[in-house]
PDB file of C-alpha atoms in Angstrom:
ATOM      1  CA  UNK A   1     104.876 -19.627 134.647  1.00  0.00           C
ATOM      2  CA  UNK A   2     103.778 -19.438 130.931  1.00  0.00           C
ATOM      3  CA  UNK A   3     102.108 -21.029 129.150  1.00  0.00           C
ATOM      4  CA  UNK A   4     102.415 -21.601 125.255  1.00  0.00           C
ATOM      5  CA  UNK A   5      98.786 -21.503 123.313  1.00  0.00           C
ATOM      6  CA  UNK A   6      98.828 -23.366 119.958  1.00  0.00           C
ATOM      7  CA  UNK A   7      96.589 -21.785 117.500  1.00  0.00           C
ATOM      8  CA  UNK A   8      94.586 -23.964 115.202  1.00  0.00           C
ATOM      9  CA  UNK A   9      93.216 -23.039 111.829  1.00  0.00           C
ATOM     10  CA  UNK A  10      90.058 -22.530 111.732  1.00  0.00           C
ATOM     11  CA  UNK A  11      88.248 -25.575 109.911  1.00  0.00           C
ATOM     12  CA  UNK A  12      84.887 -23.797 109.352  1.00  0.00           C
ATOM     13  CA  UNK A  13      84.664 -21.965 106.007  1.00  0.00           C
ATOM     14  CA  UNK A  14      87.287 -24.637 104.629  1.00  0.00           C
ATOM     15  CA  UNK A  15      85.107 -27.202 103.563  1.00  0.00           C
ATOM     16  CA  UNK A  16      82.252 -25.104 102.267  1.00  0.00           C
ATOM     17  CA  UNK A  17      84.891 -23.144 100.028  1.00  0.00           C
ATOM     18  CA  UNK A  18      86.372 -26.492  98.547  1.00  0.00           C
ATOM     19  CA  UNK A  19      82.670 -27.266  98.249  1.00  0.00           C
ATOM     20  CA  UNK A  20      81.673 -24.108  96.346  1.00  0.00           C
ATOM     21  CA  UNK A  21      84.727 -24.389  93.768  1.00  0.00           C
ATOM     22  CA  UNK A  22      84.076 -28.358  93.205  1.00  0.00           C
ATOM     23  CA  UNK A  23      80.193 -27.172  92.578  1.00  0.00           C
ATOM     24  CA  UNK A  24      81.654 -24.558  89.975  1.00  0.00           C
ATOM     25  CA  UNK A  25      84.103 -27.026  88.491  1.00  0.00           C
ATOM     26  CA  UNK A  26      81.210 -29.429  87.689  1.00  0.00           C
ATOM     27  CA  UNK A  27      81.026 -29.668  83.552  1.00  0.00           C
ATOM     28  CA  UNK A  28      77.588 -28.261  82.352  1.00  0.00           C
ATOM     29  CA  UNK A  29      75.275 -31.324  80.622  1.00  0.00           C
ATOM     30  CA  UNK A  30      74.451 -30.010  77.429  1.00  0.00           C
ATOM     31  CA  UNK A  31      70.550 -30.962  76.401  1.00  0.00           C
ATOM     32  CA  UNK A  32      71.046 -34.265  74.436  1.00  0.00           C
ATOM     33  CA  UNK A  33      70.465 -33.568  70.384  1.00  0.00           C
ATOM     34  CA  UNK A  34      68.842 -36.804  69.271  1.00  0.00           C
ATOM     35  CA  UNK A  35      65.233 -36.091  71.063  1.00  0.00           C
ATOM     36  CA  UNK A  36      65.642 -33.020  69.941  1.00  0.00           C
ATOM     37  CA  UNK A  37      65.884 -33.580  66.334  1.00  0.00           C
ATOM     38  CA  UNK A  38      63.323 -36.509  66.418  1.00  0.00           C
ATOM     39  CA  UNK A  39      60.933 -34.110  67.777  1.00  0.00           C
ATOM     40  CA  UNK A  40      61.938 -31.518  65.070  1.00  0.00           C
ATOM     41  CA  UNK A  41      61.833 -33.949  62.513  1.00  0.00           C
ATOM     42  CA  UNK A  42      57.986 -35.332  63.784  1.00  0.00           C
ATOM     43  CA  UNK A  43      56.615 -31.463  63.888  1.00  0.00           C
ATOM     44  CA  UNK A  44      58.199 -31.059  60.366  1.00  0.00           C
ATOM     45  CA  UNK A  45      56.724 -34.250  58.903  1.00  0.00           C
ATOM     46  CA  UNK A  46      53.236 -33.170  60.706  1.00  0.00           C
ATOM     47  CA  UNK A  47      53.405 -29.830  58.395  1.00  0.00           C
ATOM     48  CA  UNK A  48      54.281 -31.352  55.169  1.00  0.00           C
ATOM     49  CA  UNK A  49      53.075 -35.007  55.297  1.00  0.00           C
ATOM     50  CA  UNK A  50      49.379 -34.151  54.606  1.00  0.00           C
ATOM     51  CA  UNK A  51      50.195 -31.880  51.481  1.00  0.00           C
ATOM     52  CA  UNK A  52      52.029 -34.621  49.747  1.00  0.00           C
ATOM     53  CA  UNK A  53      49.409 -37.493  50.242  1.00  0.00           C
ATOM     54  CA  UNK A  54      47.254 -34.637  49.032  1.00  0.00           C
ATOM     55  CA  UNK A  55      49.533 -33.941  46.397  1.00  0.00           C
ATOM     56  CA  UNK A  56      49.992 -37.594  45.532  1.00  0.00           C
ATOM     57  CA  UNK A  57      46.202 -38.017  45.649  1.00  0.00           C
ATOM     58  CA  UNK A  58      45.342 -35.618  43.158  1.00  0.00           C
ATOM     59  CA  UNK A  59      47.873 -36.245  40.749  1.00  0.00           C
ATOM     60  CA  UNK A  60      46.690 -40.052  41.073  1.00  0.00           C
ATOM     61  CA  UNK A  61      43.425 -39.097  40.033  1.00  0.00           C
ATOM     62  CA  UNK A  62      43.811 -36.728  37.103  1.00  0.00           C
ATOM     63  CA  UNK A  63      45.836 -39.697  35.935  1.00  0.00           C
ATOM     64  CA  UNK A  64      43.711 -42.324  36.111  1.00  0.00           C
ATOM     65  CA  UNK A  65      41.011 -39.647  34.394  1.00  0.00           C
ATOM     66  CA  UNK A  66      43.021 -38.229  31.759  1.00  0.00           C
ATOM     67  CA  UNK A  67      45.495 -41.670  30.768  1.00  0.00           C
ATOM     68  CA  UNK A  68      42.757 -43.172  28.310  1.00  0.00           C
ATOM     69  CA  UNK A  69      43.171 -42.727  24.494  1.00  0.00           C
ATOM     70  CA  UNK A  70      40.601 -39.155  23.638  1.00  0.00           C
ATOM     71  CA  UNK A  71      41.069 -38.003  27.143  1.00  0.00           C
ATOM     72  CA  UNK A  72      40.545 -34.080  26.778  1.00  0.00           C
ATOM     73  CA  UNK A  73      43.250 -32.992  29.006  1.00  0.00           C
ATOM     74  CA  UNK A  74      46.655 -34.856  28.970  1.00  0.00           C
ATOM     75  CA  UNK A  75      48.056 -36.596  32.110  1.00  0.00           C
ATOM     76  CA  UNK A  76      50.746 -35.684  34.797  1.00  0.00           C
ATOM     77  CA  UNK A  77      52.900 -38.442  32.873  1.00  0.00           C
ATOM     78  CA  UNK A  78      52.493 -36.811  29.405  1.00  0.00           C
ATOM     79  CA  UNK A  79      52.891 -33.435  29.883  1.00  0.00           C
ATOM     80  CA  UNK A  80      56.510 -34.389  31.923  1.00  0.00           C
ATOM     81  CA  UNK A  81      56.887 -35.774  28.484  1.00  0.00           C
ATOM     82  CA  UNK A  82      55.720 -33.184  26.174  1.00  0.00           C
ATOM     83  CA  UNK A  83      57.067 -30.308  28.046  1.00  0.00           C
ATOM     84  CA  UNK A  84      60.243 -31.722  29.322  1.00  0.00           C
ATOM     85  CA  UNK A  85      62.136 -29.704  27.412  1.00  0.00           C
ATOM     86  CA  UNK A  86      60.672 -26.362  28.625  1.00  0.00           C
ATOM     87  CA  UNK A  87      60.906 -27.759  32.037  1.00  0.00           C
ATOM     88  CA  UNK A  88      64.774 -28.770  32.064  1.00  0.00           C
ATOM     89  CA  UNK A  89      65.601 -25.263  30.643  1.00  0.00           C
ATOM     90  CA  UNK A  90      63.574 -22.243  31.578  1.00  0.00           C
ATOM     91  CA  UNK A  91      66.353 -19.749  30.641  1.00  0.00           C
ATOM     92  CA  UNK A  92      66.916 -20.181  27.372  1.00  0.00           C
ATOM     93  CA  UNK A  93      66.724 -17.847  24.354  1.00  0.00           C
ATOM     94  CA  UNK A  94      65.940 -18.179  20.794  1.00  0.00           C
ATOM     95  CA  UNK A  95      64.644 -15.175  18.171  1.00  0.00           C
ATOM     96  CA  UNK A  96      61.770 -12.465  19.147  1.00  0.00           C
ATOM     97  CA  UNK A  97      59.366 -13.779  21.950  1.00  0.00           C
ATOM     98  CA  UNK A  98      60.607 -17.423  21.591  1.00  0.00           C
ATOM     99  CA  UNK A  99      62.437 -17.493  25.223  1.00  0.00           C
ATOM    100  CA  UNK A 100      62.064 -19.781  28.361  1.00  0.00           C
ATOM    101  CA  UNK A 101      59.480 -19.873  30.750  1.00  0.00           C
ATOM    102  CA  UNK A 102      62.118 -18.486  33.507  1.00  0.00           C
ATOM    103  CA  UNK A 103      62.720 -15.128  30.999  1.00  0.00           C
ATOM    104  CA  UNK A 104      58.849 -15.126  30.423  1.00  0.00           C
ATOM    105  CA  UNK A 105      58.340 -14.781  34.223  1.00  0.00           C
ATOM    106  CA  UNK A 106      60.842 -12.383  34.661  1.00  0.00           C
ATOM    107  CA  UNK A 107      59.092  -9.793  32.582  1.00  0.00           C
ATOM    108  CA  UNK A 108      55.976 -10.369  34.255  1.00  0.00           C
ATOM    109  CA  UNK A 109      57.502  -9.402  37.871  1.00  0.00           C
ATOM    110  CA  UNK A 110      59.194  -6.460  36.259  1.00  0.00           C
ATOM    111  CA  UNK A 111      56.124  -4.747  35.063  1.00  0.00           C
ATOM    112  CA  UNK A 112      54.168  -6.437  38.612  1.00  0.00           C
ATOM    113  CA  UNK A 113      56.778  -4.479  40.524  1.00  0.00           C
ATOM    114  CA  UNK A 114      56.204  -1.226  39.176  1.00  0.00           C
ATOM    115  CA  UNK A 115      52.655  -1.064  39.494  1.00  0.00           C
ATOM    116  CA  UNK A 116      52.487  -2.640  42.568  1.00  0.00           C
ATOM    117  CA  UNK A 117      55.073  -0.304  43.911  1.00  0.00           C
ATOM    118  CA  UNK A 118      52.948   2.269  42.920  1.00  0.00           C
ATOM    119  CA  UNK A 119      49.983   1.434  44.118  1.00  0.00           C
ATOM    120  CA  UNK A 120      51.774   0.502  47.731  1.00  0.00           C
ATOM    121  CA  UNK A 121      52.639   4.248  48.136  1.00  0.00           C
ATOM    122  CA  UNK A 122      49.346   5.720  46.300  1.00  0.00           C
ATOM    123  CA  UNK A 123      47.238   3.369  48.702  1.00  0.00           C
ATOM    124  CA  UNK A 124      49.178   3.890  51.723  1.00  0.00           C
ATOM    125  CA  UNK A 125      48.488   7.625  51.423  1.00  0.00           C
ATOM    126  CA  UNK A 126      45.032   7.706  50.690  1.00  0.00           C
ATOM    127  CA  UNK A 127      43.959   5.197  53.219  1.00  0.00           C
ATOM    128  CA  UNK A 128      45.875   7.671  55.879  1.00  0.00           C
ATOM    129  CA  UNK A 129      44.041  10.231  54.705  1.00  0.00           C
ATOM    130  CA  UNK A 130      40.755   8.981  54.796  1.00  0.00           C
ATOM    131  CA  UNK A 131      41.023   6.886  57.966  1.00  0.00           C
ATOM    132  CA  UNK A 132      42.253  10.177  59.282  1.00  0.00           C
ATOM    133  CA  UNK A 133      40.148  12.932  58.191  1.00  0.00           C
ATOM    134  CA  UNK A 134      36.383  11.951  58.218  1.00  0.00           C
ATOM    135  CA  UNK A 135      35.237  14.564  55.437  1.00  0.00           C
ATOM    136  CA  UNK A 136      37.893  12.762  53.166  1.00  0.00           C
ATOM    137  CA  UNK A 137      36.269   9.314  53.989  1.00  0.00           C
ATOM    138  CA  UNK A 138      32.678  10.983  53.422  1.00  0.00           C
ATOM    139  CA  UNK A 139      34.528  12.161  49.469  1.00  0.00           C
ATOM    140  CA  UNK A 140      36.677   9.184  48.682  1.00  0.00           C
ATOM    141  CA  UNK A 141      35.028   6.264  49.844  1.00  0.00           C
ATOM    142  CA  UNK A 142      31.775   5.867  48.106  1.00  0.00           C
ATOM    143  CA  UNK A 143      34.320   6.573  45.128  1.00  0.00           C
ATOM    144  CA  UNK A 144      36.885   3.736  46.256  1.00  0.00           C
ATOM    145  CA  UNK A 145      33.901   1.560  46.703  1.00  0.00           C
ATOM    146  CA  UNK A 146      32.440   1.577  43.166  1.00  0.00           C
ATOM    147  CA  UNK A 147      35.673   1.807  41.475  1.00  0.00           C
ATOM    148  CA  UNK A 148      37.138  -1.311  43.259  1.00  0.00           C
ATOM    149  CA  UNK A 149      34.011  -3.676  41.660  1.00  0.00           C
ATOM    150  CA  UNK A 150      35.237  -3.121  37.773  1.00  0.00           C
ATOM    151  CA  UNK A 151      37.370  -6.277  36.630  1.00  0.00           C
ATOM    152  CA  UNK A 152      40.787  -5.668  35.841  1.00  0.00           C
ATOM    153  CA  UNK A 153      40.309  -6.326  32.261  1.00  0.00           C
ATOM    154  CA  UNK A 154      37.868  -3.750  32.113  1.00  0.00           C
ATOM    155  CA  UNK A 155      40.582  -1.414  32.609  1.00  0.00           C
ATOM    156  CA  UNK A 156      42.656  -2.220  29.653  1.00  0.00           C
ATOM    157  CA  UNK A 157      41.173  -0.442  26.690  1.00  0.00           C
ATOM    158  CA  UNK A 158      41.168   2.019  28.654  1.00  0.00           C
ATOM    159  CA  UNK A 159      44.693   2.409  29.123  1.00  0.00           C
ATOM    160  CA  UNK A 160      45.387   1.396  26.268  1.00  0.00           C
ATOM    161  CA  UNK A 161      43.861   4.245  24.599  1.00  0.00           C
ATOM    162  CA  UNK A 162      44.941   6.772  27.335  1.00  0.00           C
ATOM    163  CA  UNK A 163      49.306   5.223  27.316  1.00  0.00           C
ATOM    164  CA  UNK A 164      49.330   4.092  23.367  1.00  0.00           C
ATOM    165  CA  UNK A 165      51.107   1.569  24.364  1.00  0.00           C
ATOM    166  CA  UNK A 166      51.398  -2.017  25.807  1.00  0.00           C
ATOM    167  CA  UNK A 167      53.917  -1.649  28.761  1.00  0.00           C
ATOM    168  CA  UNK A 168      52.440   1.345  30.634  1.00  0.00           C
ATOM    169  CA  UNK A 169      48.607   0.034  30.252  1.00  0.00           C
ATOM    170  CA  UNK A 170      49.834  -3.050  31.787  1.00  0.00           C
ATOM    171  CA  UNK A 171      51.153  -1.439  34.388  1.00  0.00           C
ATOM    172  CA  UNK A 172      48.358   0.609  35.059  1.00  0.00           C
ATOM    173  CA  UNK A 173      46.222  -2.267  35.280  1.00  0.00           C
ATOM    174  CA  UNK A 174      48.193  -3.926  38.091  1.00  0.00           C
ATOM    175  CA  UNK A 175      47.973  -0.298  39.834  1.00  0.00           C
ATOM    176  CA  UNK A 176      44.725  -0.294  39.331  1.00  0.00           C
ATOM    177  CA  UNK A 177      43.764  -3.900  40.825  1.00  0.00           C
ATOM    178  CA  UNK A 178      45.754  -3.940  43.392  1.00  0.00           C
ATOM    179  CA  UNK A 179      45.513  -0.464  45.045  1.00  0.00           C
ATOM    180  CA  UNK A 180      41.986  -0.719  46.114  1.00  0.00           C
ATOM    181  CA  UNK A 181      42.375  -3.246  49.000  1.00  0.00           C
ATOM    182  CA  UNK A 182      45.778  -1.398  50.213  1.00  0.00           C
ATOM    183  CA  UNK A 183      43.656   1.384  50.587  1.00  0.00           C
ATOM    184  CA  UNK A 184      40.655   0.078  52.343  1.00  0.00           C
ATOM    185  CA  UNK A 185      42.818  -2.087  55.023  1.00  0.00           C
ATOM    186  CA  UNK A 186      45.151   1.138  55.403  1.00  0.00           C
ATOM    187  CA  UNK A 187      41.937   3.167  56.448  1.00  0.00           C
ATOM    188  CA  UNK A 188      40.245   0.513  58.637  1.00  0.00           C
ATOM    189  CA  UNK A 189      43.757   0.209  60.809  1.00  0.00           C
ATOM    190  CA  UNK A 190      44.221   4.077  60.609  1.00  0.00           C
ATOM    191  CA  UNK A 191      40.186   4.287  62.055  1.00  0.00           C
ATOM    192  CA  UNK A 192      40.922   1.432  64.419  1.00  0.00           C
ATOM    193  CA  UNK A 193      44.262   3.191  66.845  1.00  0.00           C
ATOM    194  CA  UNK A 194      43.148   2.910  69.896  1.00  0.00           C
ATOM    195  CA  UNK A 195      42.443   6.366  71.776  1.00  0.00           C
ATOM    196  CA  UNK A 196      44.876   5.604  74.490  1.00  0.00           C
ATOM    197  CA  UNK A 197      47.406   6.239  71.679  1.00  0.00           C
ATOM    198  CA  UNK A 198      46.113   9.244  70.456  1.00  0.00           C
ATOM    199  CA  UNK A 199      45.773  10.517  73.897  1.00  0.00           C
ATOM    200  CA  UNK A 200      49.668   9.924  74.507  1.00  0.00           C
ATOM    201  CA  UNK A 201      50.942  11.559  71.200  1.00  0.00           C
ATOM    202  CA  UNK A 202      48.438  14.648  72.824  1.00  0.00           C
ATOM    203  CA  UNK A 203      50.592  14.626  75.972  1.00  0.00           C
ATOM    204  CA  UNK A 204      54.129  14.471  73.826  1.00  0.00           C
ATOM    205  CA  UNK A 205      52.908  16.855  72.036  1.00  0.00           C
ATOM    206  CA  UNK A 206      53.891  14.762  69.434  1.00  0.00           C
ATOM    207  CA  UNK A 207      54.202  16.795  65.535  1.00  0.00           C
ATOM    208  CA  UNK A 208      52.028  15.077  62.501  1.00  0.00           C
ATOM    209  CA  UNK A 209      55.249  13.330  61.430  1.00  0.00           C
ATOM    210  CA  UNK A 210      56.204  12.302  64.831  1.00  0.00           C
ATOM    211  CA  UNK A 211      52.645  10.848  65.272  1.00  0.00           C
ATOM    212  CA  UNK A 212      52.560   9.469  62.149  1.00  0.00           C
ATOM    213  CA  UNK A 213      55.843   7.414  62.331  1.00  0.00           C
ATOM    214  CA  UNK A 214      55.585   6.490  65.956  1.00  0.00           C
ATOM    215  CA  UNK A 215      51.942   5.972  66.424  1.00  0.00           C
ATOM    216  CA  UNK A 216      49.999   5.576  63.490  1.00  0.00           C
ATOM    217  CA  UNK A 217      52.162   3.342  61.481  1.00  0.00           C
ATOM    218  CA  UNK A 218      53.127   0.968  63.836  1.00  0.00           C
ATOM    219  CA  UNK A 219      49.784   0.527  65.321  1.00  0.00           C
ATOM    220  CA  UNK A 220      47.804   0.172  61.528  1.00  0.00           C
ATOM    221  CA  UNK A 221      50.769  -1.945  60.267  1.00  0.00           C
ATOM    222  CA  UNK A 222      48.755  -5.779  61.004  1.00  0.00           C
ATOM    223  CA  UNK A 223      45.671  -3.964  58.545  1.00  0.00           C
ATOM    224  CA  UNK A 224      48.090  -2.143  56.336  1.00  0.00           C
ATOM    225  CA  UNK A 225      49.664  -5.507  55.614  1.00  0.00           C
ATOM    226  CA  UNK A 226      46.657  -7.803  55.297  1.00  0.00           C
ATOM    227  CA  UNK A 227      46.216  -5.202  52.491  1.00  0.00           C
ATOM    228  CA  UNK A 228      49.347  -5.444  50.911  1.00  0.00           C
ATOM    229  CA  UNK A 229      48.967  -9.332  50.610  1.00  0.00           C
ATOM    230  CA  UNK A 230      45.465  -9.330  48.859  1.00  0.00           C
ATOM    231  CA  UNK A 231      47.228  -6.587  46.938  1.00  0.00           C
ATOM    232  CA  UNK A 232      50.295  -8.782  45.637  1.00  0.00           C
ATOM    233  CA  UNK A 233      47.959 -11.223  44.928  1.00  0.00           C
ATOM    234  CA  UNK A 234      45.954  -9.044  42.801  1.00  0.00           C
ATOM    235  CA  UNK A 235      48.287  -7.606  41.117  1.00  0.00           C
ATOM    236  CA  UNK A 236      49.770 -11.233  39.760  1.00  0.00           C
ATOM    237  CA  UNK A 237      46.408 -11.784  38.676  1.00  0.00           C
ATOM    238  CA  UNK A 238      46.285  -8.478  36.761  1.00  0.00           C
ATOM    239  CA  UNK A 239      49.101  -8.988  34.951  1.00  0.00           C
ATOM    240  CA  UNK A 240      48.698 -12.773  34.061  1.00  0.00           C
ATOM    241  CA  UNK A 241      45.125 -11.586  32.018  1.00  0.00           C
ATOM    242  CA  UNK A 242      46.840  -8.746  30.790  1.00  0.00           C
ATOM    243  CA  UNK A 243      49.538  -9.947  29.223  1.00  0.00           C
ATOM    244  CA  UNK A 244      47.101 -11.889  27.132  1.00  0.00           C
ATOM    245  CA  UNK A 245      45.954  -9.333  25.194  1.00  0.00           C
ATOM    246  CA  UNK A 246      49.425  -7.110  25.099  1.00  0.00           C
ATOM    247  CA  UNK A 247      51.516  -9.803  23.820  1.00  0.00           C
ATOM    248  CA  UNK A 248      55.077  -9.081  23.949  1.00  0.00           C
ATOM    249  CA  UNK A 249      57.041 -11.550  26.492  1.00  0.00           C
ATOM    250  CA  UNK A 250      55.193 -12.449  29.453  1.00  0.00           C
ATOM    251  CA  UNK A 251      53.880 -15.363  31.304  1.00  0.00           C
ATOM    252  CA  UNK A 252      50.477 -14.420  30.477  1.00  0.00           C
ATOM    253  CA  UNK A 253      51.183 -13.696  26.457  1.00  0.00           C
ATOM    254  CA  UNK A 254      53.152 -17.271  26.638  1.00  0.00           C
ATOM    255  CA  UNK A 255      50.045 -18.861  28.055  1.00  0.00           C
ATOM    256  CA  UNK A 256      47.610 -17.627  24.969  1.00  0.00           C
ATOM    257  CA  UNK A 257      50.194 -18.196  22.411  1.00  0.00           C
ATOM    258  CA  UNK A 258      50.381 -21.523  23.572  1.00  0.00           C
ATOM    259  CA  UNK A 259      46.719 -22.176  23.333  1.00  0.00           C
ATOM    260  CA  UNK A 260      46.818 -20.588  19.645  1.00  0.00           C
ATOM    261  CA  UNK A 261      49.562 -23.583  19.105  1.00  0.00           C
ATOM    262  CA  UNK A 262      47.167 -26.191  21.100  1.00  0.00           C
ATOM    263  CA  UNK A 263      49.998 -26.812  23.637  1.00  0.00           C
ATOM    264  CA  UNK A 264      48.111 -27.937  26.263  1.00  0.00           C
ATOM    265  CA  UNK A 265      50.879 -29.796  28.271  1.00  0.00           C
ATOM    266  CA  UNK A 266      52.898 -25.967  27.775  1.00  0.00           C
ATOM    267  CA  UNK A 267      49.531 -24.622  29.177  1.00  0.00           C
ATOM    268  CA  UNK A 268      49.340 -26.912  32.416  1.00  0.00           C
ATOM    269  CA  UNK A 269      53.251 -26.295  33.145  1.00  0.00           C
ATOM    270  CA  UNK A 270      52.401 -22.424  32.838  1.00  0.00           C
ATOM    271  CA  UNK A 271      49.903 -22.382  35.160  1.00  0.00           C
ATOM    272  CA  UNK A 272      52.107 -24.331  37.980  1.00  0.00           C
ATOM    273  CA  UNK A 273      54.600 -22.058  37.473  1.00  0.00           C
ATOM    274  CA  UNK A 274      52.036 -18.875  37.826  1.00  0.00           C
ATOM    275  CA  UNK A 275      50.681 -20.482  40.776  1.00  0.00           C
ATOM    276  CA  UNK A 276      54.095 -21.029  42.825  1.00  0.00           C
ATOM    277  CA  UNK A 277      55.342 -17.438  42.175  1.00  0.00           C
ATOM    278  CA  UNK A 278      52.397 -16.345  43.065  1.00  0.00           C
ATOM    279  CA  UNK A 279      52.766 -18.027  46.118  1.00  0.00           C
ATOM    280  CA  UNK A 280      56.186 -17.060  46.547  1.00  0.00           C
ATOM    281  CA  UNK A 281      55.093 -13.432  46.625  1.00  0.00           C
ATOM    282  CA  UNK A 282      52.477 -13.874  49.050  1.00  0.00           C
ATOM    283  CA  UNK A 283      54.798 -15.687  51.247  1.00  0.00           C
ATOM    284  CA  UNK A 284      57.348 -12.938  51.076  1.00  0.00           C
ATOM    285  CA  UNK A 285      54.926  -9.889  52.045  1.00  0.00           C
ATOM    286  CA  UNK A 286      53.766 -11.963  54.949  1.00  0.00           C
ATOM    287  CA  UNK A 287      57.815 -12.570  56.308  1.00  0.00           C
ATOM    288  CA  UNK A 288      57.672  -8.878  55.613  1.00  0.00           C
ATOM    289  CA  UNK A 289      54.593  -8.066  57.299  1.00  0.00           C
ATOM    290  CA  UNK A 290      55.833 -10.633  60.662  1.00  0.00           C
ATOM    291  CA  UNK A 291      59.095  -9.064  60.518  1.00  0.00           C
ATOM    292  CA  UNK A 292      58.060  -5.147  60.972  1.00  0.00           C
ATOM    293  CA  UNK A 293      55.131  -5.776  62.981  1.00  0.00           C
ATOM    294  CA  UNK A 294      56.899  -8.433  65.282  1.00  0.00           C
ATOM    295  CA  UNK A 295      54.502 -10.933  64.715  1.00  0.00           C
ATOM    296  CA  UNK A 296      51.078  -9.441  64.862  1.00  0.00           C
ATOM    297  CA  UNK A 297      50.015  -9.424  61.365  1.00  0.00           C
ATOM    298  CA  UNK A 298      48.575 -12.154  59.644  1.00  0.00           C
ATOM    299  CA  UNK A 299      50.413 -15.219  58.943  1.00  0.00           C
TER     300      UNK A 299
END
């Protein structure tokens, strides 16, 4: 006699499959934006808040000192009013030197990227060459040392007399300011690789190029750039003083023939200007400097 067996499905795996695909059905919960953005918006009034009470403090003051009748200096309120005009439009253009502040800036960056182009590849080499190569530091640096201490303006009859003319003794100048520190920092971060490294580019058997673009260069980059920022810096400097006695178009020429004309509120507008490019360049070697050495240089 037979007997029929039913076979029933196995019930097992059933319910943990239908329980795995409703698990990877469930939407993802995206992070809500609101705290997010309030806590952006805190750190971001954290950073700036102070600078403008600061900023709203000072300006406060030097009007309250400057407002009276006889007051030396004019006041926030009357130089917007004097120099409005320069202000609203920086780019215009009327005969010989007579052009806007924006034109008279321009001029000054073209002759402070020259030199200081200069100067970043003269002081690059030399500081590699005397942080490598201890007879050329025992040469150069007492050299480097004493030459560094003259003022900028010091240099300018100088190159005056050697160039015969304005636009290459200015740029000389800003070379001449600005090179020194480049090549100091270069030499201390050259002195400063670690001899771990140097012991690893003996193994590779790594060539002086090799060791110089995979070792030396991205271990001395932090100093190398800490140099190149007091070196920007310099160099604006340089060229603000020099442009005084050059003439020609230039911030710094625009700034003396101002005082000749007793434009004071001209004078005062000037000097904000010189001061935010100058902070704009600082600012942009430092991205520069994060950027190639990931992070490790100076902020």
């Amino acid at each position: 006699m037979s007997q029929t067996v039913t076979k029933l499905p196995l019930k097992g795996p059933a319910p943990a499959a239908k329980a795995g695909a409703a698990v990877l059905a469930l939407p993802t919960r995206r992070a809500p934006i609101g705290p997010a953005l309030v806590r952006r918006s805190r750190d971001w009034a954290a950073e700036i808040l102070p600078f403008l009470v600061t900023l709203t403090v000072l300006l406060g003051l030097w009007e309250l000192l400057c407002a009276h009748p006889g007051a030396a200096l004019p006041a926030p309120s009357q130089v917007l009013s004097d120099s409005w005009e320069l202000i609203a439009h920086p780019f215009y253009v009327n005969s010989g030197n007579d052009v806007g502040l924006g034109w008279q800036i321009w001029a000054s960056l073209q002759r402070v990227a020259i030199g200081y182009s200069i100067a970043v590849a003269v002081g690059i080499s030399l500081g590699v060459l005397v942080g490598q190569s201890t007879l050329a530091m025992r040469g150069l640096d007492p050299i480097f040392q004493v030459l560094r201490t003259v003022p900028p303006l010091a240099w300018l009859p100088l190159s005056l007399a050697a160039f015969q003319n304005g636009q290459p003794a200015a740029i000389f100048v800003i070379f001449i300011t600005s090179v020194w520190p480049i090549i100091i920092n270069t030499a201390v971060g050259v002195r400063n690789i670690p001899a771990d490294y140097r012991n690893v580019a003996a193994v590779l058997r790594l060539n002086g190029l090799e060791f110089f673009a995979k070792i030396m260069l991205p271990a001395a980059a932090p100093y190398i750039f800490t140099g190149l920022r007091i070196g920007v810096g310099l160099s604006w400097l340089a060229i603000v003083a020099a442009e005084m006695l050059i003439g020609g178009v230039g911030i710094g020429f625009f700034i003396w023939d101002a005082w000749n004309s007793s434009l004071i509120s001209d004078i005062i507008v000037a000097l904000a200007y010189v001061g935010l490019v100058g902070f704009v360049l600082d600012r942009i070697v430092a991205l520069v400097g994060r950027l190639v050495t990931r992070g490790t240089a100076a902020a």
